[in-house]
N, CA, C and O atoms as a DFTB+ gen file, in Angstrom:
608 C
 N C O
     1  1      11.605     -21.753     -22.620
     2  2      12.469     -22.151     -21.525
     3  2      13.307     -20.950     -21.116
     4  3      13.745     -20.173     -21.964
     5  1      13.530     -20.801     -19.811
     6  2      14.398     -19.737     -19.332
     7  2      15.815     -20.240     -19.153
     8  3      16.052     -21.354     -18.685
     9  1      16.767     -19.371     -19.547
    10  2      18.182     -19.649     -19.331
    11  2      18.769     -18.471     -18.562
    12  3      18.232     -17.363     -18.577
    13  1      19.891     -18.742     -17.886
    14  2      20.503     -17.729     -17.015
    15  2      21.983     -17.592     -17.341
    16  3      22.658     -18.558     -17.697
    17  1      22.467     -16.351     -17.207
    18  2      23.883     -16.056     -17.417
    19  2      24.353     -15.166     -16.283
    20  3      23.853     -14.054     -16.116
    21  1      25.298     -15.640     -15.513
    22  2      25.839     -14.838     -14.412
    23  2      26.954     -13.959     -14.907
    24  3      27.822     -14.398     -15.662
    25  1      26.928     -12.683     -14.466
    26  2      27.906     -11.723     -14.939
    27  2      28.113     -10.624     -13.921
    28  3      27.438     -10.592     -12.892
    29  1      29.034      -9.729     -14.196
    30  2      29.235      -8.556     -13.333
    31  2      28.370      -7.391     -13.791
    32  3      28.376      -6.329     -13.168
    33  1      27.621      -7.582     -14.882
    34  2      26.762      -6.515     -15.402
    35  2      25.583      -7.102     -16.159
    36  3      25.539      -8.297     -16.451
    37  1      24.647      -6.247     -16.465
    38  2      23.509      -6.640     -17.279
    39  2      23.991      -6.876     -18.701
    40  3      24.726      -6.062     -19.259
    41  1      23.569      -8.009     -19.291
    42  2      23.987      -8.365     -20.657
    43  2      22.729      -8.471     -21.512
    44  3      22.186      -9.554     -21.732
    45  1      22.291      -7.320     -21.981
    46  2      21.088      -7.285     -22.802
    47  2      21.359      -7.818     -24.215
    48  3      20.499      -8.431     -24.846
    49  1      22.583      -7.562     -24.685
    50  2      22.975      -7.988     -26.028
    51  2      24.199      -8.901     -25.931
    52  3      25.331      -8.419     -25.975
    53  1      23.986     -10.200     -25.803
    54  2      25.098     -11.150     -25.644
    55  2      26.068     -11.111     -26.833
    56  3      25.684     -10.826     -27.968
    57  1      27.321     -11.405     -26.532
    58  2      28.364     -11.434     -27.550
    59  2      29.184     -12.708     -27.426
    60  3      29.241     -13.336     -26.368
    61  1      29.809     -13.068     -28.521
    62  2      30.780     -14.161     -28.538
    63  2      32.150     -13.485     -28.631
    64  3      32.446     -12.764     -29.584
    65  1      32.964     -13.738     -27.623
    66  2      34.272     -13.092     -27.585
    67  2      35.374     -14.131     -27.561
    68  3      35.287     -15.139     -26.860
    69  1      36.405     -13.871     -28.333
    70  2      37.599     -14.708     -28.268
    71  2      38.436     -14.191     -27.100
    72  3      38.797     -13.016     -27.041
    73  1      38.729     -15.092     -26.185
    74  2      39.489     -14.718     -24.994
    75  2      40.777     -15.525     -24.935
    76  3      41.024     -16.388     -25.777
    77  1      41.578     -15.236     -23.949
    78  2      42.881     -15.912     -23.801
    79  2      42.701     -17.412     -23.633
    80  3      43.455     -18.202     -24.200
    81  1      41.692     -17.803     -22.849
    82  2      41.479     -19.219     -22.554
    83  2      40.140     -19.672     -23.111
    84  3      39.150     -18.942     -23.057
    85  1      40.126     -20.884     -23.645
    86  2      38.839     -21.433     -24.093
    87  2      38.164     -22.139     -22.946
    88  3      38.807     -22.522     -21.969
    89  1      36.852     -22.312     -23.070
    90  2      36.080     -22.967     -22.037
    91  2      35.738     -24.382     -22.483
    92  3      36.276     -24.871     -23.476
    93  1      34.847     -25.037     -21.753
    94  2      34.496     -26.429     -22.040
    95  2      34.138     -26.663     -23.503
    96  3      34.587     -27.636     -24.109
    97  1      33.337     -25.780     -24.065
    98  2      32.849     -25.968     -25.444
    99  2      33.402     -24.917     -26.388
   100  3      32.763     -24.599     -27.391
   101  1      34.574     -24.372     -26.094
   102  2      35.266     -23.369     -26.891
   103  2      34.697     -21.997     -26.606
   104  3      33.972     -21.813     -25.629
   105  1      35.018     -21.034     -27.449
   106  2      34.536     -19.671     -27.257
   107  2      33.056     -19.605     -27.560
   108  3      32.582     -20.198     -28.529
   109  1      32.331     -18.884     -26.731
   110  2      30.905     -18.755     -26.940
   111  2      30.279     -17.971     -25.814
   112  3      30.964     -17.512     -24.900
   113  1      28.980     -17.822     -25.887
   114  2      28.206     -17.170     -24.823
   115  2      27.537     -18.282     -24.034
   116  3      26.734     -19.039     -24.580
   117  1      27.867     -18.382     -22.744
   118  2      27.449     -19.521     -21.920
   119  2      26.278     -19.156     -20.999
   120  3      26.265     -18.107     -20.353
   121  1      25.318     -20.045     -20.967
   122  2      24.154     -19.928     -20.071
   123  2      23.942     -21.267     -19.396
   124  3      24.624     -22.249     -19.689
   125  1      22.985     -21.285     -18.490
   126  2      22.597     -22.506     -17.806
   127  2      21.096     -22.466     -17.544
   128  3      20.490     -21.394     -17.543
   129  1      20.501     -23.625     -17.325
   130  2      19.096     -23.664     -16.930
   131  2      18.968     -23.720     -15.402
   132  3      17.870     -23.891     -14.871
   133  1      20.095     -23.575     -14.704
   134  2      20.156     -23.665     -13.253
   135  2      20.431     -22.265     -12.685
   136  3      21.546     -21.751     -12.772
   137  1      19.395     -21.671     -12.106
   138  2      19.504     -20.304     -11.581
   139  2      20.637     -20.189     -10.553
   140  3      21.414     -19.235     -10.593
   141  1      20.732     -21.140      -9.651
   142  2      21.761     -21.090      -8.617
   143  2      23.173     -21.135      -9.192
   144  3      24.085     -20.505      -8.657
   145  1      23.352     -21.878     -10.278
   146  2      24.654     -21.918     -10.929
   147  2      24.998     -20.533     -11.494
   148  3      26.121     -20.055     -11.333
   149  1      24.029     -19.895     -12.153
   150  2      24.255     -18.548     -12.693
   151  2      24.545     -17.557     -11.561
   152  3      25.371     -16.657     -11.709
   153  1      23.879     -17.729     -10.471
   154  2      24.108     -16.862      -9.296
   155  2      25.553     -17.019      -8.810
   156  3      26.190     -16.029      -8.448
   157  1      26.072     -18.236      -8.797
   158  2      27.464     -18.459      -8.405
   159  2      28.411     -17.780      -9.387
   160  3      29.384     -17.146      -8.979
   161  1      28.125     -17.912     -10.692
   162  2      28.953     -17.251     -11.702
   163  2      28.967     -15.737     -11.459
   164  3      30.026     -15.111     -11.495
   165  1      27.799     -15.158     -11.214
   166  2      27.684     -13.728     -11.010
   167  2      28.394     -13.288      -9.739
   168  3      29.039     -12.240      -9.722
   169  1      28.284     -14.061      -8.699
   170  2      28.830     -13.698      -7.404
   171  2      30.356     -13.691      -7.405
   172  3      30.971     -12.883      -6.710
   173  1      30.963     -14.574      -8.170
   174  2      32.429     -14.647      -8.162
   175  2      33.064     -13.580      -9.036
   176  3      34.272     -13.360      -8.950
   177  1      32.282     -12.912      -9.874
   178  2      32.846     -11.959     -10.815
   179  2      32.932     -10.527     -10.303
   180  3      33.769      -9.759     -10.777
   181  1      32.092     -10.151      -9.351
   182  2      32.150      -8.767      -8.874
   183  2      31.353      -8.615      -7.590
   184  3      30.672      -9.533      -7.132
   185  1      31.468      -7.405      -7.025
   186  2      30.678      -7.077      -5.838
   187  2      29.227      -6.855      -6.194
   188  3      28.358      -6.973      -5.329
   189  1      28.944      -6.540      -7.430
   190  2      27.574      -6.266      -7.866
   191  2      26.893      -7.581      -8.204
   192  3      25.995      -8.018      -7.485
   193  1      27.305      -8.205      -9.277
   194  2      26.744      -9.479      -9.702
   195  2      25.333      -9.358     -10.248
   196  3      24.442      -8.809      -9.601
   197  1      25.148      -9.886     -11.460
   198  2      23.832      -9.851     -12.099
   199  2      23.548     -11.223     -12.700
   200  3      24.383     -11.798     -13.398
   201  1      22.356     -11.733     -12.415
   202  2      21.878     -12.921     -13.114
   203  2      21.000     -12.416     -14.252
   204  3      19.929     -11.851     -14.028
   205  1      21.471     -12.629     -15.471
   206  2      20.713     -12.235     -16.657
   207  2      19.794     -13.386     -17.031
   208  3      20.203     -14.547     -17.056
   209  1      18.539     -13.041     -17.322
   210  2      17.523     -14.035     -17.617
   211  2      17.098     -13.877     -19.080
   212  3      16.812     -12.773     -19.544
   213  1      17.065     -15.007     -19.794
   214  2      16.722     -15.024     -21.212
   215  2      15.639     -16.066     -21.468
   216  3      15.562     -17.077     -20.769
   217  1      14.815     -15.817     -22.457
   218  2      13.958     -16.878     -22.944
   219  2      14.716     -17.524     -24.107
   220  3      15.407     -16.851     -24.872
   221  1      14.571     -18.814     -24.214
   222  2      15.285     -19.579     -25.250
   223  2      14.266     -20.362     -26.069
   224  3      13.440     -21.101     -25.533
   225  1      14.350     -20.180     -27.367
   226  2      13.520     -20.960     -28.279
   227  2      14.455     -21.604     -29.299
   228  3      15.110     -20.912     -30.079
   229  1      14.510     -22.923     -29.284
   230  2      15.424     -23.649     -30.145
   231  2      15.059     -23.476     -31.617
   232  3      13.886     -23.475     -31.991
   233  1      16.076     -23.334     -32.426
   234  2      15.914     -23.282     -33.882
   235  2      16.491     -24.594     -34.425
   236  3      17.705     -24.798     -34.408
   237  1      15.622     -25.472     -34.904
   238  2      16.058     -26.794     -35.335
   239  2      16.868     -26.763     -36.632
   240  3      17.411     -27.788     -37.044
   241  1      16.954     -25.599     -37.278
   242  2      17.786     -25.461     -38.469
   243  2      19.265     -25.302     -38.125
   244  3      20.125     -25.382     -39.002
   245  1      19.553     -25.078     -36.850
   246  2      20.934     -24.859     -36.435
   247  2      21.628     -26.185     -36.157
   248  3      20.986     -27.211     -35.932
   249  1      22.935     -26.137     -36.179
   250  2      23.767     -27.302     -35.853
   251  2      23.962     -27.340     -34.339
   252  3      24.657     -26.500     -33.767
   253  1      23.333     -28.334     -33.701
   254  2      23.326     -28.432     -32.244
   255  2      23.838     -29.813     -31.831
   256  3      23.443     -30.835     -32.393
   257  1      24.717     -29.815     -30.847
   258  2      25.138     -31.095     -30.271
   259  2      24.801     -31.034     -28.778
   260  3      25.023     -30.027     -28.105
   261  1      24.251     -32.162     -28.285
   262  2      23.890     -32.259     -26.865
   263  2      24.577     -33.465     -26.255
   264  3      24.581     -34.559     -26.819
   265  1      25.149     -33.238     -25.106
   266  2      25.694     -34.301     -24.287
   267  2      24.758     -34.409     -23.095
   268  3      24.749     -33.532     -22.231
   269  1      23.976     -35.468     -23.040
   270  2      23.004     -35.620     -21.965
   271  2      23.666     -35.902     -20.624
   272  3      23.104     -35.617     -19.566
   273  1      24.855     -36.461     -20.682
   274  2      25.595     -36.772     -19.468
   275  2      27.080     -36.823     -19.802
   276  3      27.469     -36.730     -20.966
   277  1      27.903     -36.971     -18.772
   278  2      29.335     -37.108     -18.998
   279  2      29.606     -38.470     -19.643
   280  3      29.273     -39.509     -19.073
   281  1      30.205     -38.461     -20.817
   282  2      30.551     -39.664     -21.550
   283  2      31.969     -39.510     -22.080
   284  3      32.574     -38.445     -21.957
   285  1      32.496     -40.578     -22.672
   286  2      33.804     -40.461     -23.317
   287  2      33.780     -39.410     -24.419
   288  3      34.739     -38.653     -24.573
   289  1      32.698     -39.356     -25.184
   290  2      32.578     -38.356     -26.261
   291  2      32.626     -36.942     -25.676
   292  3      33.301     -36.071     -26.225
   293  1      31.921     -36.708     -24.573
   294  2      31.923     -35.417     -23.900
   295  2      33.331     -35.075     -23.412
   296  3      33.815     -33.964     -23.627
   297  1      33.986     -36.036     -22.755
   298  2      35.325     -35.831     -22.239
   299  2      36.313     -35.471     -23.347
   300  3      37.115     -34.548     -23.199
   301  1      36.247     -36.206     -24.455
   302  2      37.143     -35.914     -25.566
   303  2      36.841     -34.549     -26.189
   304  3      37.755     -33.820     -26.574
   305  1      35.557     -34.212     -26.284
   306  2      35.153     -32.932     -26.884
   307  2      35.652     -31.764     -26.049
   308  3      36.240     -30.829     -26.594
   309  1      35.430     -31.795     -24.729
   310  2      35.891     -30.660     -23.918
   311  2      37.417     -30.621     -23.851
   312  3      38.006     -29.544     -23.764
   313  1      38.051     -31.776     -23.891
   314  2      39.503     -31.798     -23.918
   315  2      40.046     -31.084     -25.147
   316  3      40.987     -30.296     -25.050
   317  1      39.449     -31.363     -26.307
   318  2      39.871     -30.693     -27.546
   319  2      39.556     -29.203     -27.499
   320  3      40.379     -28.376     -27.892
   321  1      38.362     -28.864     -27.018
   322  2      37.984     -27.440     -26.960
   323  2      38.887     -26.661     -26.024
   324  3      39.307     -25.551     -26.351
   325  1      39.190     -27.226     -24.865
   326  2      40.069     -26.538     -23.919
   327  2      41.477     -26.377     -24.499
   328  3      42.223     -25.492     -24.078
   329  1      41.843     -27.229     -25.464
   330  2      43.150     -27.125     -26.115
   331  2      43.135     -26.172     -27.306
   332  3      44.157     -25.991     -27.968
   333  1      41.973     -25.558     -27.587
   334  2      41.917     -24.569     -28.666
   335  2      41.133     -24.986     -29.894
   336  3      41.003     -24.193     -30.827
   337  1      40.606     -26.206     -29.928
   338  2      39.810     -26.681     -31.067
   339  2      38.571     -25.802     -31.234
   340  3      37.861     -25.520     -30.269
   341  1      38.325     -25.378     -32.468
   342  2      37.128     -24.576     -32.771
   343  2      36.219     -25.449     -33.617
   344  3      36.566     -25.828     -34.736
   345  1      35.062     -25.761     -33.075
   346  2      34.105     -26.637     -33.760
   347  2      33.153     -25.837     -34.653
   348  3      33.194     -24.607     -34.676
   349  1      32.310     -26.543     -35.376
   350  2      31.385     -25.912     -36.306
   351  2      29.947     -25.844     -35.786
   352  3      29.045     -25.474     -36.539
   353  1      29.714     -26.190     -34.527
   354  2      28.344     -26.181     -33.987
   355  2      27.891     -24.774     -33.666
   356  3      28.683     -23.930     -33.245
   357  1      26.595     -24.530     -33.870
   358  2      26.018     -23.255     -33.453
   359  2      25.787     -23.253     -31.948
   360  3      26.023     -22.250     -31.274
   361  1      25.322     -24.386     -31.429
   362  2      24.979     -24.509     -30.003
   363  2      25.525     -25.834     -29.483
   364  3      25.439     -26.861     -30.155
   365  1      26.083     -25.797     -28.285
   366  2      26.541     -27.013     -27.608
   367  2      25.897     -27.015     -26.212
   368  3      25.903     -25.998     -25.518
   369  1      25.355     -28.142     -25.821
   370  2      24.691     -28.257     -24.523
   371  2      25.168     -29.520     -23.814
   372  3      25.328     -30.569     -24.436
   373  1      25.391     -29.408     -22.518
   374  2      25.764     -30.586     -21.775
   375  2      26.274     -30.270     -20.391
   376  3      26.168     -29.133     -19.931
   377  1      26.829     -31.271     -19.717
   378  2      27.346     -31.085     -18.363
   379  2      28.501     -30.093     -18.336
   380  3      29.280     -30.000     -19.284
   381  1      28.598     -29.362     -17.244
   382  2      29.690     -28.415     -17.056
   383  2      30.764     -29.056     -16.188
   384  3      30.482     -29.626     -15.134
   385  1      31.996     -28.950     -16.657
   386  2      33.119     -29.442     -15.861
   387  2      33.435     -28.388     -14.808
   388  3      34.218     -27.471     -15.056
   389  1      32.818     -28.520     -13.619
   390  2      33.086     -27.562     -12.552
   391  2      34.534     -27.726     -12.084
   392  3      35.282     -28.537     -12.629
   393  1      34.917     -26.955     -11.079
   394  2      36.322     -26.950     -10.653
   395  2      36.855     -28.348     -10.315
   396  3      37.957     -28.713     -10.725
   397  1      36.068     -29.121      -9.568
   398  2      36.526     -30.461      -9.179
   399  2      36.650     -31.367     -10.408
   400  3      37.680     -32.010     -10.610
   401  1      35.605     -31.411     -11.216
   402  2      35.662     -32.247     -12.407
   403  2      36.750     -31.775     -13.350
   404  3      37.441     -32.582     -13.972
   405  1      36.902     -30.440     -13.455
   406  2      37.925     -29.924     -14.373
   407  2      39.311     -30.349     -13.924
   408  3      40.172     -30.620     -14.762
   409  1      39.547     -30.412     -12.607
   410  2      40.837     -30.917     -12.130
   411  2      41.074     -32.349     -12.624
   412  3      42.180     -32.700     -13.035
   413  1      40.029     -33.160     -12.578
   414  2      40.159     -34.537     -13.094
   415  2      40.403     -34.543     -14.602
   416  3      41.201     -35.336     -15.101
   417  1      39.703     -33.644     -15.338
   418  2      39.904     -33.540     -16.782
   419  2      41.349     -33.150     -17.075
   420  3      41.991     -33.743     -17.942
   421  1      41.862     -32.150     -16.349
   422  2      43.252     -31.736     -16.538
   423  2      44.219     -32.875     -16.295
   424  3      45.169     -33.074     -17.053
   425  1      43.971     -33.616     -15.237
   426  2      44.846     -34.764     -14.939
   427  2      44.779     -35.794     -16.060
   428  3      45.801     -36.361     -16.446
   429  1      43.592     -36.035     -16.578
   430  2      43.442     -36.987     -17.691
   431  2      44.181     -36.484     -18.937
   432  3      44.920     -37.236     -19.572
   433  1      43.975     -35.203     -19.282
   434  2      44.606     -34.652     -20.478
   435  2      46.128     -34.613     -20.351
   436  3      46.846     -34.763     -21.340
   437  1      46.611     -34.411     -19.130
   438  2      48.062     -34.365     -18.898
   439  2      48.676     -35.767     -18.837
   440  3      49.898     -35.915     -18.799
   441  1      47.816     -36.795     -18.828
   442  2      48.319     -38.161     -18.749
   443  2      48.639     -38.604     -17.340
   444  3      49.215     -39.674     -17.141
   445  1      48.271     -37.793     -16.353
   446  2      48.514     -38.120     -14.962
   447  2      47.617     -39.255     -14.473
   448  3      48.017     -40.065     -13.637
   449  1      46.405     -39.297     -15.005
   450  2      45.471     -40.370     -14.674
   451  2      44.933     -40.969     -15.972
   452  3      44.915     -40.307     -17.010
   453  1      44.507     -42.190     -15.907
   454  2      43.940     -42.863     -17.078
   455  2      42.479     -42.445     -17.262
   456  3      41.883     -41.812     -16.390
   457  1      41.929     -42.808     -18.395
   458  2      40.497     -42.577     -18.641
   459  2      39.667     -43.295     -17.581
   460  3      38.714     -42.729     -17.047
   461  1      40.026     -44.532     -17.280
   462  2      39.286     -45.270     -16.253
   463  2      39.365     -44.590     -14.900
   464  3      38.374     -44.548     -14.169
   465  1      40.534     -44.056     -14.554
   466  2      40.679     -43.365     -13.267
   467  2      39.824     -42.096     -13.256
   468  3      39.230     -41.749     -12.235
   469  1      39.767     -41.398     -14.413
   470  2      38.900     -40.218     -14.488
   471  2      37.476     -40.598     -14.139
   472  3      36.842     -39.943     -13.312
   473  1      36.963     -41.661     -14.768
   474  2      35.573     -42.041     -14.542
   475  2      35.335     -42.501     -13.106
   476  3      34.257     -42.279     -12.556
   477  1      36.319     -43.131     -12.505
   478  2      36.175     -43.524     -11.094
   479  2      36.084     -42.288     -10.199
   480  3      35.267     -42.247      -9.279
   481  1      36.916     -41.288     -10.465
   482  2      36.908     -40.068      -9.665
   483  2      35.646     -39.229      -9.898
   484  3      35.104     -38.632      -8.967
   485  1      35.191     -39.195     -11.150
   486  2      34.030     -38.371     -11.512
   487  2      32.689     -39.053     -11.231
   488  3      31.641     -38.415     -11.326
   489  1      32.714     -40.324     -10.892
   490  2      31.485     -41.105     -10.772
   491  2      30.476     -40.513      -9.798
   492  3      29.271     -40.629     -10.023
   493  1      30.930     -39.891      -8.736
   494  2      30.009     -39.415      -7.716
   495  2      29.793     -37.906      -7.783
   496  3      29.174     -37.323      -6.893
   497  1      30.300     -37.282      -8.830
   498  2      30.118     -35.837      -9.016
   499  2      28.862     -35.617      -9.845
   500  3      28.562     -36.380     -10.763
   501  1      28.141     -34.567      -9.507
   502  2      26.927     -34.214     -10.233
   503  2      27.160     -32.878     -10.938
   504  3      26.971     -31.816     -10.345
   505  1      27.565     -32.936     -12.188
   506  2      27.839     -31.676     -12.885
   507  2      26.566     -30.866     -13.125
   508  3      25.459     -31.403     -13.165
   509  1      26.758     -29.566     -13.282
   510  2      25.622     -28.713     -13.589
   511  2      25.494     -28.554     -15.088
   512  3      26.355     -29.009     -15.840
   513  1      24.443     -27.923     -15.518
   514  2      24.099     -27.760     -16.941
   515  2      24.742     -26.505     -17.526
   516  3      24.886     -25.487     -16.849
   517  1      25.120     -26.602     -18.783
   518  2      25.542     -25.418     -19.528
   519  2      25.095     -25.562     -20.971
   520  3      24.998     -26.663     -21.512
   521  1      24.828     -24.416     -21.574
   522  2      24.502     -24.357     -22.999
   523  2      25.267     -23.157     -23.535
   524  3      25.217     -22.065     -22.970
   525  1      25.972     -23.379     -24.630
   526  2      26.817     -22.305     -25.179
   527  2      26.389     -22.004     -26.605
   528  3      26.065     -22.893     -27.392
   529  1      26.402     -20.712     -26.902
   530  2      25.994     -20.215     -28.209
   531  2      27.226     -19.713     -28.927
   532  3      27.964     -18.880     -28.400
   533  1      27.454     -20.223     -30.142
   534  2      28.736     -19.986     -30.823
   535  2      28.638     -19.185     -32.097
   536  3      29.666     -18.886     -32.705
   537  1      27.443     -18.823     -32.528
   538  2      27.250     -18.050     -33.746
   539  2      26.160     -16.997     -33.509
   540  3      25.370     -17.098     -32.570
   541  1      26.141     -16.011     -34.364
   542  2      25.090     -14.989     -34.289
   543  2      23.720     -15.644     -34.466
   544  3      22.763     -15.282     -33.783
   545  1      23.631     -16.601     -35.378
   546  2      22.343     -17.300     -35.560
   547  2      21.900     -17.983     -34.288
   548  3      20.707     -18.025     -33.989
   549  1      22.839     -18.517     -33.536
   550  2      22.516     -19.161     -32.260
   551  2      22.049     -18.125     -31.243
   552  3      21.077     -18.358     -30.523
   553  1      22.731     -16.984     -31.178
   554  2      22.344     -15.938     -30.241
   555  2      20.926     -15.414     -30.523
   556  3      20.259     -14.906     -29.622
   557  1      20.476     -15.539     -31.767
   558  2      19.116     -15.121     -32.094
   559  2      18.051     -15.995     -31.457
   560  3      16.868     -15.656     -31.496
   561  1      18.453     -17.111     -30.872
   562  2      17.501     -18.018     -30.186
   563  2      17.164     -17.546     -28.773
   564  3      16.205     -18.022     -28.166
   565  1      17.958     -16.605     -28.252
   566  2      17.696     -16.137     -26.890
   567  2      17.260     -14.667     -26.921
   568  3      17.749     -13.862     -27.713
   569  1      16.332     -14.361     -26.036
   570  2      15.818     -13.014     -25.904
   571  2      15.973     -12.567     -24.455
   572  3      15.520     -13.244     -23.532
   573  1      16.615     -11.422     -24.269
   574  2      16.830     -10.884     -22.922
   575  2      15.499     -10.544     -22.281
   576  3      14.661      -9.872     -22.883
   577  1      15.308     -11.012     -21.049
   578  2      14.092     -10.694     -20.297
   579  2      14.352      -9.672     -19.198
   580  3      13.604      -8.706     -19.045
   581  1      15.442      -9.899     -18.419
   582  2      15.738      -8.992     -17.318
   583  2      17.119      -9.339     -16.719
   584  3      17.657     -10.426     -16.931
   585  1      17.648      -8.398     -15.987
   586  2      18.854      -8.626     -15.219
   587  2      18.512      -8.473     -13.748
   588  3      17.907      -7.474     -13.360
   589  1      18.885      -9.440     -12.923
   590  2      18.587      -9.408     -11.495
   591  2      19.880      -9.223     -10.709
   592  3      20.734     -10.110     -10.695
   593  1      20.024      -8.073     -10.057
   594  2      21.182      -7.829      -9.225
   595  2      21.105      -8.750      -8.005
   596  3      20.052      -8.903      -7.387
   597  1      22.247      -9.360      -7.676
   598  2      22.226     -10.307      -6.566
   599  2      22.764      -9.701      -5.272
   600  3      22.714     -10.339      -4.221
   601  1      23.281      -8.466      -5.344
   602  2      23.743      -7.747      -4.142
   603  2      23.053      -6.394      -4.130
   604  3      22.748      -5.834      -5.183
   605  1      22.811      -5.873      -2.939
   606  2      22.216      -4.531      -2.850
   607  2      23.273      -3.467      -3.021
   608  3      22.964      -2.276      -2.976
């Protein structure tokens, strides 16, 4: 399976970096199976922009959690991760809380809206896919194929 990572540069050797802010599934190296989503990530980061392409082969010995769709479990998990929770999974896969959905998540976490209100607001949103790699063993599942510049 091919996965894509949008960046401002070619990422032949992916890394897991601790940054100021955590993402949906905590700190990790994030990819998607949606080329256009990776292109958007790459485009917003620089004038150059690169979609990095990887082959992915799952290792069933790793600890993997998958959220097939937005559920209460998914909502609670990303809420904890965005608050700094560090989980023990090697790989996490599931829907991405894009800007619109993330605004609803923030409102829910802040207590501004109820869980039911979150689901009513999110009901017609179609989140994109993300898969995040959280350990060196997980990163060994992906192999760099090429970097595609999206601007001349």
